[in-house]
Each structure stands twice: as C-alpha cells, then as structure tokens.
Amino acid sequence: MLFQALASFGRVGISVCMSFGRAGLMLFNALVGKPEPARQWPLLRRQLYSVGVQSLLIIMVSGLFIGMVLGLQGYLVLTTYSAEASLGMMVSLSLLRELGPVVTALLFAGRAGSALTAEIGLMKATEQLSSMEMMAVDPLRRVVAPRFWAGVITMPLLTVIFVAVGIWGGALVGVDWKGIDSGFFWSAMQGAVEWRLDIVNCMLKSLAFAITVTWIALFNGYDAIPTSEGISRATTRTVVHSSLAVLGLDFLLTALMFGN
C-alpha cells in the first residue's frame, strides 16, 4: 500500500514536470524567432480587442462595486475610532496593493483565459492547427504568440482601470453618501500612496499575473484532448490553475515587496 501511494505520487510529480516542460517549450517556440510586424500586428490588434476591450465591462462593474463595498465597510470600521477621514487611504492602498491586481487577474482568467483555451482547443479539434502546419505556417507564431502578447499588454491596463473605478466607487460611498469631506478623502489618499511601493509594485504584480494566466490558458488549449469533453476539461483546468497560481504568486510577491 505504501509503495503504491509513493508510486502514484511519483507519477503525478513526473506528469507535472513534463507539463511544465511542454509549456515552456511551447512558449519559447512561440516567442523566439524573426519578428514580422507587418503580419503580426493585425493579429495582435484583433486579440487586443477580443481579450482587452471585451473584458472592460466586467472589470469596470466589478471595480465599482468592490470599491463601494470597501468604502462602506471601511467607513463602519473607521468611525469606531473616529478616523473616517482616513477612508481614502484605506481604499486606495487596499486596491493598489492587493485587490486591484488579484481580482483583475481572477476576472481575466474567468472571462478571457477560458475563452482563449476554448478557442485554441476548438482549433485543434477541427484540425486547423494541423492545416497550418501542412501549409508551412507555424501555428505557435500565428495563433499562440499574438494571444500571449495581447494578454500581457491588456491585463496591466485593465488593472489600472479597475483601481481607478474602485477608488471612485469608494469616494461615492464615503463622500457622497456618508458625508466625509472630499478634501480629507483625497488628501489622505495622496499622502499615503507612494510611487515605488504602491503603484510600481501594483504594475509588477499585474504583469506577473498576466504572464502566468495567459501562459496557462494558451497551454491548456494547445495541449487539450481534441474532443468536446477534452476542451471542456481544459477550460475548467485553466480557471482552476490560474486562480491557484494567482493567489500563490500573490503571496510570494507580497512577501518580496512588503516583507521588510
């Protein structure tokens, strides 16, 4: 029994290492090569719209309501200590340091990541990728690379929008509803937010999450079993693996950035 358990753990470990290796080779082969801007820009522009612009609605609505909830809960807590003037600091730091990049990455994985996996998996199931290879077209450069760069470019921009809308939502609750002086709210935020510690680290987190989530989504689609059930499982794996990766990576980055 013990040896069987150890053998099963070993098989799982070997399978995970092989998956990491295949994912790394896929990304390397997709990104390394002679750049062809004239051919790649139209593909990238199309993916920027599909991955970024079409995700704006869920990002803005989620950011607004999360900011409003932060403003309401923060006001209820801060009034206990007669410190409601610090609401702007609490809302802005919470969004910049944690909620902005993390929630944006989770929403991106659920909306755009799953779509990327399903799209590439369907192209594999209908043999479109094999057809490209028969026509001497590299499917990694043609299909994977534009989608990867689109995800890496758009997620930091979506994070900026999420944070901005969230701070505005917190101001709506704190200033317009609860009656906090607007000068206190905005001056507390400006006095607390630091360029390197908060804004730069927020962008670095978002960039790391963008690479991770997009990479996972593209690999699961490219490695999916070319059946309807296989595509469904690959899409589920994308959301689950991306969410776990974002949360684990968030802890590591937070420990590196703010641990001291």
Coordinates of C-alpha atoms in Angstrom, one line a residue:
M1 CA 0.0 0.0 0.0
L2 CA 2.8 2.4 0.9
F3 CA 4.7 1.7 -2.2
Q4 CA 1.6 2.1 -4.3
A5 CA 1.0 5.5 -2.7
L6 CA 4.6 6.6 -3.3
A7 CA 4.4 5.4 -6.9
S8 CA 1.2 7.4 -7.6
F9 CA 2.8 10.5 -6.1
G10 CA 5.9 9.9 -8.3
R11 CA 3.7 9.6 -11.4
V12 CA 1.9 12.8 -10.6
G13 CA 5.2 14.6 -10.0
I14 CA 6.7 13.4 -13.2
S15 CA 3.5 14.3 -15.1
V16 CA 3.6 17.9 -13.6
C17 CA 7.3 18.3 -14.5
M18 CA 6.6 17.1 -18.1
S19 CA 3.7 19.5 -18.4
F20 CA 5.9 22.4 -17.2
G21 CA 8.5 21.3 -19.8
R22 CA 6.0 21.2 -22.6
A23 CA 4.5 24.6 -21.6
G24 CA 8.0 26.1 -21.5
L25 CA 8.8 24.7 -25.0
M26 CA 5.5 25.9 -26.4
L27 CA 6.1 29.5 -25.1
F28 CA 9.7 29.5 -26.2
N29 CA 8.9 28.3 -29.8
A30 CA 6.0 30.8 -30.0
L31 CA 8.0 33.9 -29.0
V32 CA 11.5 33.2 -30.3
G33 CA 12.0 33.9 -34.0
K34 CA 12.3 36.7 -36.6
P35 CA 9.8 39.4 -35.8
E36 CA 7.3 40.1 -38.6
P37 CA 5.4 43.3 -37.6
A38 CA 3.5 43.6 -40.9
R39 CA 2.0 40.2 -40.5
Q40 CA 1.7 40.0 -36.7
W41 CA 0.2 43.5 -36.0
P42 CA -3.2 42.8 -37.5
L43 CA -3.4 39.5 -35.5
L44 CA -2.3 41.3 -32.3
R45 CA -4.8 44.1 -32.8
R46 CA -7.6 41.7 -33.2
Q47 CA -6.6 39.9 -30.0
L48 CA -6.2 43.2 -28.1
Y49 CA -9.8 43.9 -28.9
S50 CA -11.1 40.4 -28.1
V51 CA -9.1 40.0 -24.8
G52 CA -9.0 43.5 -23.6
V53 CA -11.8 45.7 -24.9
Q54 CA -14.4 43.0 -24.5
S55 CA -13.3 42.5 -20.8
L56 CA -13.8 46.2 -19.9
L57 CA -17.4 45.9 -18.8
I58 CA -16.9 43.2 -16.2
I59 CA -13.7 44.9 -15.0
M60 CA -15.4 48.3 -14.5
V61 CA -18.6 46.9 -12.9
S62 CA -16.6 44.7 -10.5
G63 CA -14.2 47.5 -9.7
L64 CA -17.1 49.9 -8.9
F65 CA -18.9 47.6 -6.6
I66 CA -15.7 46.4 -4.8
G67 CA -14.7 50.0 -4.3
M68 CA -18.2 50.8 -2.9
V69 CA -18.1 47.8 -0.5
L70 CA -14.6 48.8 0.6
G71 CA -15.8 52.4 1.2
L72 CA -18.9 51.2 3.2
Q73 CA -17.1 48.6 5.3
G74 CA -14.1 50.9 5.9
Y75 CA -16.3 53.7 7.0
L76 CA -18.1 51.5 9.5
V77 CA -14.8 50.3 11.0
L78 CA -13.0 53.7 11.0
T79 CA -15.9 55.5 12.6
T80 CA -15.3 53.3 15.7
Y81 CA -12.0 55.0 16.1
S82 CA -13.1 58.5 14.8
A83 CA -10.8 58.0 11.9
E84 CA -13.2 58.2 9.0
A85 CA -11.0 60.9 7.4
S86 CA -8.5 58.1 6.6
L87 CA -11.0 56.3 4.4
G88 CA -9.3 57.4 1.2
M89 CA -6.0 55.9 2.4
M90 CA -7.6 52.6 3.2
V91 CA -9.5 52.3 -0.1
S92 CA -6.6 53.3 -2.3
L93 CA -4.0 51.1 -0.5
S94 CA -6.3 48.1 -0.5
L95 CA -6.9 48.4 -4.2
L96 CA -3.4 49.1 -5.2
R97 CA -1.6 46.6 -3.1
E98 CA -3.9 43.6 -3.3
L99 CA -7.4 43.8 -4.6
G100 CA -6.7 45.6 -7.9
P101 CA -4.2 43.2 -9.4
V102 CA -5.6 40.0 -7.8
V103 CA -9.3 40.5 -8.6
T104 CA -8.4 41.7 -12.1
A105 CA -6.3 38.6 -12.7
L106 CA -9.1 36.3 -11.4
L107 CA -11.7 38.0 -13.6
F108 CA -9.4 37.9 -16.6
A109 CA -8.8 34.2 -16.1
G110 CA -12.6 33.5 -15.9
R111 CA -13.5 35.7 -18.9
A112 CA -10.6 35.9 -21.3
G113 CA -8.5 32.9 -20.2
S114 CA -11.2 30.4 -20.5
A115 CA -12.1 31.9 -24.0
L116 CA -8.5 31.5 -25.1
T117 CA -8.4 27.9 -24.0
A118 CA -11.7 27.0 -25.7
E119 CA -10.7 28.8 -28.9
I120 CA -7.4 27.1 -29.3
G121 CA -8.8 23.7 -28.2
L122 CA -11.5 24.0 -30.8
M123 CA -8.9 24.9 -33.5
K124 CA -7.0 21.8 -32.5
A125 CA -10.2 19.6 -32.6
T126 CA -11.2 20.9 -36.1
E127 CA -7.6 20.3 -37.3
Q128 CA -7.0 24.0 -38.1
L129 CA -3.6 23.8 -36.4
S130 CA -2.6 20.8 -38.4
S131 CA -3.7 22.5 -41.6
M132 CA -1.4 25.4 -40.8
E133 CA 1.5 23.1 -40.4
M134 CA 0.7 21.5 -43.8
M135 CA 0.8 25.0 -45.4
A136 CA 4.2 25.7 -43.7
V137 CA 2.7 28.1 -41.3
D138 CA 3.9 27.9 -37.7
P139 CA 0.7 27.7 -35.6
L140 CA 2.6 28.8 -32.5
R141 CA 3.7 32.0 -34.1
R142 CA 0.4 32.5 -35.8
V143 CA -2.0 31.6 -33.0
V144 CA -0.2 31.5 -29.7
A145 CA 2.1 34.5 -29.9
P146 CA -0.5 37.2 -30.7
R147 CA -2.8 35.9 -27.9
F148 CA 0.1 35.8 -25.4
W149 CA 1.2 39.4 -26.1
A150 CA -2.4 40.6 -26.0
G151 CA -2.9 39.2 -22.6
V152 CA 0.4 40.6 -21.3
I153 CA -0.4 44.1 -22.6
T154 CA -4.1 44.3 -21.6
M155 CA -4.1 43.0 -18.1
P156 CA -2.0 45.8 -16.6
L157 CA -4.2 48.3 -18.4
L158 CA -7.3 46.6 -17.0
T159 CA -5.8 46.7 -13.6
V160 CA -5.3 50.5 -13.8
I161 CA -9.0 50.8 -14.9
F162 CA -10.1 48.5 -12.1
V163 CA -8.2 50.5 -9.4
A164 CA -9.4 53.9 -10.7
V165 CA -13.0 52.8 -10.8
G166 CA -12.7 51.2 -7.4
I167 CA -11.3 54.4 -5.8
W168 CA -14.1 56.3 -7.4
G169 CA -16.6 53.9 -6.0
G170 CA -15.1 54.3 -2.6
A171 CA -15.4 58.1 -2.9
L172 CA -19.0 57.8 -4.0
V173 CA -19.9 56.0 -0.7
G174 CA -17.6 57.9 1.6
V175 CA -18.0 61.4 0.3
D176 CA -21.4 61.5 -1.4
W177 CA -23.3 59.1 0.8
K178 CA -21.6 59.2 4.2
G179 CA -20.6 62.8 4.1
I180 CA -16.9 62.7 4.5
D181 CA -15.2 65.9 3.4
S182 CA -13.8 65.4 -0.1
G183 CA -10.6 67.2 0.7
F184 CA -9.9 64.8 3.6
F185 CA -10.6 61.8 1.4
W186 CA -8.4 62.7 -1.5
S187 CA -5.6 64.2 0.6
A188 CA -5.4 61.1 2.8
M189 CA -5.1 59.0 -0.4
Q190 CA -2.4 61.3 -1.9
G191 CA -0.4 61.3 1.3
A192 CA -0.5 57.5 1.7
V193 CA 0.2 56.3 -1.9
E194 CA 3.9 56.0 -2.8
W195 CA 5.0 55.7 -6.4
R196 CA 7.5 52.8 -6.0
L197 CA 6.0 51.0 -3.1
D198 CA 2.4 51.0 -4.3
I199 CA 2.0 52.0 -8.0
V200 CA 5.1 50.3 -9.4
N201 CA 4.6 47.1 -7.3
C202 CA 0.9 47.1 -8.4
M203 CA 2.0 47.1 -12.1
L204 CA 4.7 44.5 -11.4
K205 CA 2.1 42.2 -9.8
S206 CA -0.3 42.7 -12.7
L207 CA 2.4 41.9 -15.2
A208 CA 3.4 38.7 -13.4
F209 CA -0.2 37.7 -13.2
A210 CA -0.7 38.5 -16.9
I211 CA 2.2 36.3 -18.0
T212 CA 1.0 33.4 -15.7
V213 CA -2.7 33.4 -16.6
T214 CA -2.2 33.8 -20.3
W215 CA 0.5 31.2 -20.4
I216 CA -1.7 28.7 -18.5
A217 CA -4.7 29.4 -20.8
L218 CA -2.8 29.0 -24.0
F219 CA -1.0 25.8 -22.9
N220 CA -4.2 24.2 -21.7
G221 CA -5.8 24.9 -25.1
Y222 CA -2.8 23.8 -27.1
D223 CA -2.4 20.6 -25.0
A224 CA -6.2 19.8 -24.8
I225 CA -7.6 16.5 -26.0
P226 CA -9.3 17.3 -29.3
T227 CA -12.8 16.3 -28.2
S228 CA -15.7 18.3 -26.7
E229 CA -15.1 16.7 -23.3
G230 CA -11.4 17.4 -23.6
I231 CA -11.9 21.0 -24.4
S232 CA -14.4 21.3 -21.5
R233 CA -11.9 19.9 -19.1
A234 CA -9.1 22.1 -20.4
T235 CA -11.3 25.2 -19.9
T236 CA -12.0 24.1 -16.3
R237 CA -8.3 23.5 -15.7
T238 CA -7.5 27.0 -17.0
V239 CA -9.8 28.7 -14.5
V240 CA -8.7 26.5 -11.5
H241 CA -5.0 26.5 -12.2
S242 CA -4.9 30.2 -13.0
S243 CA -6.8 31.1 -9.8
L244 CA -4.5 29.0 -7.6
A245 CA -1.4 30.3 -9.4
V246 CA -2.5 33.9 -9.0
L247 CA -3.2 33.5 -5.3
G248 CA 0.0 31.7 -4.6
L249 CA 2.1 34.1 -6.7
D250 CA 0.4 37.0 -4.9
F251 CA 1.7 35.8 -1.6
L252 CA 5.2 35.3 -2.9
L253 CA 5.3 38.8 -4.5
T254 CA 3.8 40.4 -1.4
A255 CA 6.4 38.8 0.8
L256 CA 9.2 40.1 -1.5
M257 CA 7.7 43.6 -1.9
F258 CA 6.4 44.3 1.6
G259 CA 8.1 41.7 3.7
N260 CA 10.7 44.1 5.1

